[in-house]
Coordinates of C-alpha atoms and ligand atoms in Angstrom, one line a residue:
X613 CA -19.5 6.9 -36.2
X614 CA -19.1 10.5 -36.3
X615 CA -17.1 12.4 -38.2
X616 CA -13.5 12.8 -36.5
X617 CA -12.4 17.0 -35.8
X618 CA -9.3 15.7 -37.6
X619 CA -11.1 15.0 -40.8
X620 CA -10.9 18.7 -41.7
X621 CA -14.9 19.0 -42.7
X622 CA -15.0 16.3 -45.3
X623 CA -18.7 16.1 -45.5
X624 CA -19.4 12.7 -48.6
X625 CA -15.6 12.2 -50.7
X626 CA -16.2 8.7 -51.3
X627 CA -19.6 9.4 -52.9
X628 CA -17.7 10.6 -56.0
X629 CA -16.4 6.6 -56.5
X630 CA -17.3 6.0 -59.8
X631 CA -15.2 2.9 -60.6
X632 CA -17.1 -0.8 -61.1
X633 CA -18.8 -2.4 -58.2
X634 CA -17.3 -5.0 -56.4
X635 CA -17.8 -7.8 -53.5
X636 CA -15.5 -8.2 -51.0
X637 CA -15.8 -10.2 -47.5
X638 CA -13.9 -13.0 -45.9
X639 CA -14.3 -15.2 -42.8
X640 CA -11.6 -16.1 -39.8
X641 CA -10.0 -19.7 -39.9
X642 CA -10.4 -20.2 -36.6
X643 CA -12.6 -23.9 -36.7
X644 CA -15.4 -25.0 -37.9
X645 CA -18.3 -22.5 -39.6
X646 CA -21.8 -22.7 -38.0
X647 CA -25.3 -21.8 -39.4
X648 CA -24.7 -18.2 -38.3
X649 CA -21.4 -18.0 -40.9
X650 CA -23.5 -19.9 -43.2
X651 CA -27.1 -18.0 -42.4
X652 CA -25.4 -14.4 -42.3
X653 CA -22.4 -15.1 -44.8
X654 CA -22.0 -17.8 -46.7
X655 CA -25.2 -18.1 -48.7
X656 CA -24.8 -14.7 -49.5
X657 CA -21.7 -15.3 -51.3
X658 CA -23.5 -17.5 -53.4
X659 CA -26.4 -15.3 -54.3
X660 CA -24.1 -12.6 -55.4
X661 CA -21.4 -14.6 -57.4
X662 CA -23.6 -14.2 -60.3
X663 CA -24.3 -10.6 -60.8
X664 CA -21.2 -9.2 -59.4
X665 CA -17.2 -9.6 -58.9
X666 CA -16.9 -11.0 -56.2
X667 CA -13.4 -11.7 -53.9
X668 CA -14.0 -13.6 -50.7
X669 CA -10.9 -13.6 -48.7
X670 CA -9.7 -16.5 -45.8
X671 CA -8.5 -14.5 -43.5
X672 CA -5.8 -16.1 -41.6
X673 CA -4.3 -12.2 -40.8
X674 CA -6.9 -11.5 -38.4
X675 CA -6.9 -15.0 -37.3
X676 CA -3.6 -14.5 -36.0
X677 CA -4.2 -11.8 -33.8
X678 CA -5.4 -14.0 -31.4
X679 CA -2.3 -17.4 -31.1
X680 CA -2.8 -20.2 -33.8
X681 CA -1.1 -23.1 -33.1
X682 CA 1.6 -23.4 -36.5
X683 CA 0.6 -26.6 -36.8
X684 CA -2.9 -26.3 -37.8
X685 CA -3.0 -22.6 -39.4
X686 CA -2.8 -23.8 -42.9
X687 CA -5.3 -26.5 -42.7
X688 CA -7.6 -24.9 -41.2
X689 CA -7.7 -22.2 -43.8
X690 CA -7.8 -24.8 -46.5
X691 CA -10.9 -26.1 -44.1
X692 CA -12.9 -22.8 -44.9
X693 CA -11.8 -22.7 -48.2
X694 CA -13.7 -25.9 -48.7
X695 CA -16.6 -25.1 -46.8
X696 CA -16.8 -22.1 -49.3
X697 CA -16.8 -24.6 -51.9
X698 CA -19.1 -27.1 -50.0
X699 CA -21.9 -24.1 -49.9
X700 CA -21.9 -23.4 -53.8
X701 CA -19.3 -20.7 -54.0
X702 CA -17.8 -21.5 -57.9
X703 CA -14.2 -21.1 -58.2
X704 CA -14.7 -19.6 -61.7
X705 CA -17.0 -16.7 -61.0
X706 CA -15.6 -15.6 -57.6
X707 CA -12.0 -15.3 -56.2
X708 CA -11.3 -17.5 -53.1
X709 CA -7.6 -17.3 -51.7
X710 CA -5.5 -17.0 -48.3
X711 CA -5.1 -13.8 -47.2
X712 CA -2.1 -14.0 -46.4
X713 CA -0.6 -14.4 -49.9
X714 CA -1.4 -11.3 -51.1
X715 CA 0.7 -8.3 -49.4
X716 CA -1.5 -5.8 -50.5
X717 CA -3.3 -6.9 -47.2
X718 CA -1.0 -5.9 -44.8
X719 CA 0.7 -2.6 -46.7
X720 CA -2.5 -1.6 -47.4
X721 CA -3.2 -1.9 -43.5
X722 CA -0.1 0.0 -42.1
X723 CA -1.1 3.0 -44.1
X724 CA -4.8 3.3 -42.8
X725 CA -3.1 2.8 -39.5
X726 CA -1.7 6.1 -39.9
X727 CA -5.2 7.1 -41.0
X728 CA -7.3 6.1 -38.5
X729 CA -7.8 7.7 -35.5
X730 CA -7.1 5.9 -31.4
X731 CA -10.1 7.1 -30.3
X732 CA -12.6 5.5 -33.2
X733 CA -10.8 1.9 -32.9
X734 CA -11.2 2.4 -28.9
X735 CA -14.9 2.3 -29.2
X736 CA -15.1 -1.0 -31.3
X737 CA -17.5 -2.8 -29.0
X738 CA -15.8 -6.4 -30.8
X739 CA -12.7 -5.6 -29.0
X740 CA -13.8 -4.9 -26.0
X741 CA -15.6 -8.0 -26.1
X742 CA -13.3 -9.8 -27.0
X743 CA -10.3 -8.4 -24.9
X744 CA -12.4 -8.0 -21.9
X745 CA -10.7 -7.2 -18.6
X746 CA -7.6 -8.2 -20.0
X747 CA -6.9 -5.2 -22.6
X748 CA -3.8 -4.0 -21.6
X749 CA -2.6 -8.0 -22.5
X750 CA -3.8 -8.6 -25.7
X751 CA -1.9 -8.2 -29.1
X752 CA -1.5 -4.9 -30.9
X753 CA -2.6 -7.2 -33.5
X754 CA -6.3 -7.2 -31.8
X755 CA -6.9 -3.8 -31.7
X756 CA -5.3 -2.7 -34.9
X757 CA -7.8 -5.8 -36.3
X758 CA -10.9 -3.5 -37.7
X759 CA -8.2 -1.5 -39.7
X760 CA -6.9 -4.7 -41.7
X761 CA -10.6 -5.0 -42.4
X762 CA -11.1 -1.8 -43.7
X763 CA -7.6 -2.6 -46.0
X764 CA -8.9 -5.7 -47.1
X765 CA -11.9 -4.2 -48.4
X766 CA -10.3 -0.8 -50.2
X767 CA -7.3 -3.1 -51.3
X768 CA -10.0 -4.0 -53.9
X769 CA -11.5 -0.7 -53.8
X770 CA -14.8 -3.0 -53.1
X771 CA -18.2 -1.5 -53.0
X772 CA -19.8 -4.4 -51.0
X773 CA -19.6 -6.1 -48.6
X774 CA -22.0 -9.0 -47.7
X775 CA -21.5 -9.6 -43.8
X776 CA -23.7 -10.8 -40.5
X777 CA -24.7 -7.8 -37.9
X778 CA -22.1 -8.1 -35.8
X779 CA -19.5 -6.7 -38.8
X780 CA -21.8 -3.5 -38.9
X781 CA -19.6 -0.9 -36.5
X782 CA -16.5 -2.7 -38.1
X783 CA -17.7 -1.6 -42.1
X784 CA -18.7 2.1 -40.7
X785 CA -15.0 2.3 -39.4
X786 CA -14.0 1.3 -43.0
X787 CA -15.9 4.2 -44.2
X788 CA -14.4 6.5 -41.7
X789 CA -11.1 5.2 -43.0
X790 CA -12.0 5.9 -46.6
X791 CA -13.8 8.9 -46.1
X792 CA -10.7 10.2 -44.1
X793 CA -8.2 9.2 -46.5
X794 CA -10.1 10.3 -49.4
X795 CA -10.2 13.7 -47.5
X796 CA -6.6 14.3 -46.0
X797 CA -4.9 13.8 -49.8
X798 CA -7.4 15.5 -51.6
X799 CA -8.7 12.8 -53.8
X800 CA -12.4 12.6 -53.6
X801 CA -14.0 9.5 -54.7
X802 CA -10.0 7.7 -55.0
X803 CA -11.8 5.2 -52.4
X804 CA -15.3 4.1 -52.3
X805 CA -17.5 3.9 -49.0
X806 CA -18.3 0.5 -49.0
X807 CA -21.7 -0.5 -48.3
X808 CA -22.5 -3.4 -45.9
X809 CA -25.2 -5.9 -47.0
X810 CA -26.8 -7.2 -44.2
X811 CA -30.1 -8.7 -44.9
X812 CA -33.0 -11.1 -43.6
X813 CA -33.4 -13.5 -40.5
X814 CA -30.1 -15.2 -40.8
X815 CA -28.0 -11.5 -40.5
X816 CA -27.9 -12.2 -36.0
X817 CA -28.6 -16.0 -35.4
X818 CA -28.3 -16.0 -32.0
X819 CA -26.8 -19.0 -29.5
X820 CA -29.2 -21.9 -28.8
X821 CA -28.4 -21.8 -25.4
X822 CA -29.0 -18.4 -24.1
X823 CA -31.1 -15.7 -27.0
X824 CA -29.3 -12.5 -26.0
X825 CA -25.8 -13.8 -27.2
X826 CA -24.9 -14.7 -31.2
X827 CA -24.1 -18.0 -32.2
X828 CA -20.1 -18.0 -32.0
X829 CA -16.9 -20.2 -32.0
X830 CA -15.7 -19.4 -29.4
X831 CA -18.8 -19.9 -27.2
X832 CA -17.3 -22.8 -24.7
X833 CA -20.9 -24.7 -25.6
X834 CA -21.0 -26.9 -28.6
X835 CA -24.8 -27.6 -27.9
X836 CA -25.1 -23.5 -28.4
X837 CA -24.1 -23.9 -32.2
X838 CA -24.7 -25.8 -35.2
X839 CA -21.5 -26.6 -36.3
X840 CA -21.7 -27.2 -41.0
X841 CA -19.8 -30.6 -40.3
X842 CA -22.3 -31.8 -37.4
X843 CA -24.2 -35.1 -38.7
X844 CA -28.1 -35.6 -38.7
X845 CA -28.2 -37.0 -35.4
X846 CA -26.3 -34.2 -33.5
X847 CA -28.3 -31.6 -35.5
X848 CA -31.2 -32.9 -34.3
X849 CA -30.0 -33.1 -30.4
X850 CA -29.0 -29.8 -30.2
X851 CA -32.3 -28.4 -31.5
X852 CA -34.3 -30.5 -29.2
X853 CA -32.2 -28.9 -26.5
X854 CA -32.7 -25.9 -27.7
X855 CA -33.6 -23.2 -25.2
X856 CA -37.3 -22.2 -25.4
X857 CA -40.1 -21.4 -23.1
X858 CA -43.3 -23.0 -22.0
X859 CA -45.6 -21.3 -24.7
X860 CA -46.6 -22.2 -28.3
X861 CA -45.3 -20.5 -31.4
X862 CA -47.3 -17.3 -31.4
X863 CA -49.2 -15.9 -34.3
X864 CA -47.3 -12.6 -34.8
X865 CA -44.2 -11.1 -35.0
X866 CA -44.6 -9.0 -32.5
X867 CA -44.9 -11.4 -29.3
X868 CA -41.6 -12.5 -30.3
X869 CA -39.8 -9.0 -28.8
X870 CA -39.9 -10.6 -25.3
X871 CA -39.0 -14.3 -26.6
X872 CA -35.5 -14.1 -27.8
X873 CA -34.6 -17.5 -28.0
X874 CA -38.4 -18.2 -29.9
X875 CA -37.6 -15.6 -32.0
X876 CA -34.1 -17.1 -32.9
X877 CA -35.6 -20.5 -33.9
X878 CA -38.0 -19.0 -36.2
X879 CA -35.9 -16.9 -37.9
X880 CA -33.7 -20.1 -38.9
X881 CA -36.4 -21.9 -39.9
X882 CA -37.4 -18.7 -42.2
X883 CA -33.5 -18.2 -43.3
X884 CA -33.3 -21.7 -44.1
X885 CA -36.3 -22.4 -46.1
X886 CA -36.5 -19.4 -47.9
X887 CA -40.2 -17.9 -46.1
X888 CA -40.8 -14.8 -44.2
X889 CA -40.8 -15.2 -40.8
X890 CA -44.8 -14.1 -40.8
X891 CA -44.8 -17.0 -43.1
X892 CA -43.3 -19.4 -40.3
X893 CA -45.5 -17.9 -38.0
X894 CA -48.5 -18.6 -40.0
X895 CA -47.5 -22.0 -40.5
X896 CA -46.6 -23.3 -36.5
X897 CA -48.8 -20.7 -34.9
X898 CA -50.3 -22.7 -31.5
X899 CA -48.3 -25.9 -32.2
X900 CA -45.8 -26.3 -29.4
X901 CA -42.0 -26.5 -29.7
X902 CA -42.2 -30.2 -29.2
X903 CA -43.8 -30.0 -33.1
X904 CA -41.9 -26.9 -34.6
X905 CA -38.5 -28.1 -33.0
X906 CA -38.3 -31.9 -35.2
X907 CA -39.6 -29.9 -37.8
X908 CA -36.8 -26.9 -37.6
X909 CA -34.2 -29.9 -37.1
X910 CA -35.4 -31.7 -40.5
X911 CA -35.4 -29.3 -42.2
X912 CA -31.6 -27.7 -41.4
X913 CA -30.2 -31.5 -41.7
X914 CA -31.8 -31.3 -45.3
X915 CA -30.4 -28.2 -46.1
X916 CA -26.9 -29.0 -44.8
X917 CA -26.9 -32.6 -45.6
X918 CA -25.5 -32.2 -49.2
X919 CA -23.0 -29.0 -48.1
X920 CA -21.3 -31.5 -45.0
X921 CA -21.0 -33.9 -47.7
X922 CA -19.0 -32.2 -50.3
X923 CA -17.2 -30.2 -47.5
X924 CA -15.9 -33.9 -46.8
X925 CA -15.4 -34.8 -50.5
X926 CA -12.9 -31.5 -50.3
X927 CA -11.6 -32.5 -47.3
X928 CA -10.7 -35.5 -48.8
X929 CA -9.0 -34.0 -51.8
X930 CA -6.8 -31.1 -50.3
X931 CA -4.8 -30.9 -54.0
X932 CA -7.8 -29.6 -55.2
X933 CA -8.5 -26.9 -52.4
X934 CA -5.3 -25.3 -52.7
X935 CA -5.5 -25.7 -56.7
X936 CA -8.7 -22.9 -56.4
X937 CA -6.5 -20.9 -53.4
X938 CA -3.5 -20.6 -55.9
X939 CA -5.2 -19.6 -58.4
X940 CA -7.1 -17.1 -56.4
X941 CA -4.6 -15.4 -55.0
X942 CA -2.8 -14.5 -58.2
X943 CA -6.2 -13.2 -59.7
X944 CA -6.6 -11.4 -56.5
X945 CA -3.2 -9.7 -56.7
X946 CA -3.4 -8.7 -60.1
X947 CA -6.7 -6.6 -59.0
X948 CA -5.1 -5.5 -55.8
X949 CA -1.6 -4.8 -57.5
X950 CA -2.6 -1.2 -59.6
X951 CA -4.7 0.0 -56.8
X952 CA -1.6 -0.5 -54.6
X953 CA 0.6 1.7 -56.9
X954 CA -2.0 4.7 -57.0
X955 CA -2.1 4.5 -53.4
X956 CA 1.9 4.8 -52.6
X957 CA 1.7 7.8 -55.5
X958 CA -0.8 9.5 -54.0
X959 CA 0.5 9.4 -50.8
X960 CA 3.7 10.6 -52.4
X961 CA 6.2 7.8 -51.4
X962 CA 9.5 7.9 -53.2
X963 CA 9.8 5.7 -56.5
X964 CA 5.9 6.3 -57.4
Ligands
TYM2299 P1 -16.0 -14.1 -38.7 O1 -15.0 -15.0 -39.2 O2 -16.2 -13.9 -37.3 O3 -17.4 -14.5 -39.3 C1 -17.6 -14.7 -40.7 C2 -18.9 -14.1 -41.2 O4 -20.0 -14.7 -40.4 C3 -20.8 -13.7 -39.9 N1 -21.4 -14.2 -38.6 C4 -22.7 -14.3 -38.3 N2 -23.8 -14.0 -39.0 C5 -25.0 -14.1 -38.4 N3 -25.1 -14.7 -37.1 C6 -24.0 -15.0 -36.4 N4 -24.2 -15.5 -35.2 C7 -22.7 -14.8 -37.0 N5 -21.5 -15.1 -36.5 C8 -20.7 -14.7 -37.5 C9 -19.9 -12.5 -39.7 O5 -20.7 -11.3 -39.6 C10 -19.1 -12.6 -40.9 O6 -19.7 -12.0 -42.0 N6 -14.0 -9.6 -39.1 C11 -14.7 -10.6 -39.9 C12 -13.8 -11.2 -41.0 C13 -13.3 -10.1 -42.0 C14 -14.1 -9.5 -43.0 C15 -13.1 -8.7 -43.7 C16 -15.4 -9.5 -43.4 C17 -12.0 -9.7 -42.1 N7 -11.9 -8.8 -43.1 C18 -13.5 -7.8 -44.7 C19 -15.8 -8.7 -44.4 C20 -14.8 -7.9 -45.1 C21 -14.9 -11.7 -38.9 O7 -14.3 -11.9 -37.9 O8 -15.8 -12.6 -39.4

């Protein structure tokens, strides 16, 4: 995004961050995670939790910018808590809690709202996707979502950021914001310009109904997502049905530009076992899909086999989920709870 006139010049104020790295990202509560959360996300969670603080956030605040029935809010925030669990993300290395227990969240937010500028939240493409032709009828809540984001993030001052593709625009407003802040109270370097990491084949897995569209929740097909709770059977349907075309798997990366939906089914099979797609390539090149699709279908139900059953075990054993939310959300408001204060003093608010 580029540089707003009312940024007064600021060229780089957040490159003078010198405090401690740290991870931040969270995920909606808004039903069941599929292999793009998991793919683009979630495993990334788990890579990092061992090299780095990491804070990864529920966030049932921007889930409610859209209505969520009362009734099911709170379990279905315990839900993704478990599937954070369920994919290897340990309760004693990284932080998981609700984000709505920690009110640094939502102060945090109203003053970048008087930071950020109309015009850069009226070119988020997310929101005009989502609100469609119906923008003058959505919540203030919707619009006003990518600058909870950027809160969330700088609440923790964190550094990065592991999200899928489609978070990209959203982290470079969260720069903006940082940058801008940084900037208009003379503080260089008080916030850090958080980095997104967006990585490998599983950063845009794409619906397996129609290539040019991600894999999403809200997509009114379940066949054009695998959901993380979805048994062997139903894995192994959906794959099959799979769109493709009449080809065979090609031998190079490059005749994949013009096969979206090939190119999706490869890059899963290279996210999920750990190869390069070249590798993939080299290894179905001239079989047809009626081979690589069983193949693709194994070897996800292996993968996610083992995550669907402890997701259950959790499930099963809500105590325990809220336990590890608890817990993490006093751990993440002890971080968030200094940064807070230097905020309100250098903004200058009374009592600081
Ligand atoms: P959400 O809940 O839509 O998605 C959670 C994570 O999954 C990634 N993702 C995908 N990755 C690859 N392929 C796909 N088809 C796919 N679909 C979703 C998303 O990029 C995301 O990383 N706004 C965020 C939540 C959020 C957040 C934050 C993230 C709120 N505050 C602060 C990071 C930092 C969202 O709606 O994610």
């Amino acid at each position: 995004m580029k540089q707003n006139q009312d940024n007064k010049g600021a060229d780089y104020q957040g490159a003078d961050y010198n405090g401690p790295s740290r991870v931040f990202s969270g995920m909606q509560p808004t039903g069941a995670l599929h292999l793009g959360n998991y793919l683009g996300a979630l495993t990334k969670f788990v890579d990092l939790q061992d090299e780095h603080e990491c804070v990864f956030c529920i966030v049932d605040l921007h889930a409610v910018t859209v209505f969520q029935d009362p009734k099911l809010l709170a379990s279905q925030t315990r839900e993704i808590a478990a599937a954070y669990l369920a994919a290897g993300v340990d309760p004693d290395k990284a932080i998981i809690y609700p984000q709505s227990q920690v009110a640094a969240h939502t102060e945090l937010a109203w003053f970048f709202n008087c930071v950020a500028r109309v015009g850069w939240l009226s070119r988020m493409t997310q929101f005009k996707d989502k609100a469609g032709k119906n923008s003058q009828a959505v919540s203030v809540g919707l619009y006003a979502y990518p600058v909870l984001q950027a809160a969330d993030i700088l609440a923790f001052k964190a550094t990065h950021v592991p999200v899928g593709e489609d978070q990209k625009q959203h982290l470079e407003l969260s720069r903006d914001i940082a940058q801008k802040f940084n900037n208009d109270f003379g503080v260089p370097g008080f916030f850090p310009l958080p980095e997104p990491l967006i990585k490998g084949p599983g950063a845009r897995i794409m619906s397996l109904r129609d290539g040019s569209k991600k894999m999403s929740k809200s997509d009114p097909s379940d066949n054009s997502r695998i959901n993380l709770t979805d048994d062997a059977e139903t894995i192994a349907k959906k794959f099959r049905k799979a769109r493709t075309d009449a080809g065979m798997v090609p031998d190079n990366i490059d005749a994949l530009a013009e096969r979206p939906e090939v190119k999706n089914l490869v890059g899963i099979y290279a996210a999920l076992s750990g190869m390069s797609e070249t590798q993939v390539l080299g290894e179905y090149a001239g079989q047809g899909f009626g081979v690589f699709k069983p193949a693709l279908a194994d070897l996800a139900v292996e993968h996610l086999r083992p995550i669907s059953t402890r997701l259950n075990d959790y499930l099963d054993n809500p105590d325990e989920v809220d336990k590890v939310l608890r817990s993490g959300a006093e751990k993440a408001a002890a971080i968030s709870a200094p940064i807070m204060d230097d905020v309100r003093r250098v903004m200058g608010f009374w009592g600081t």
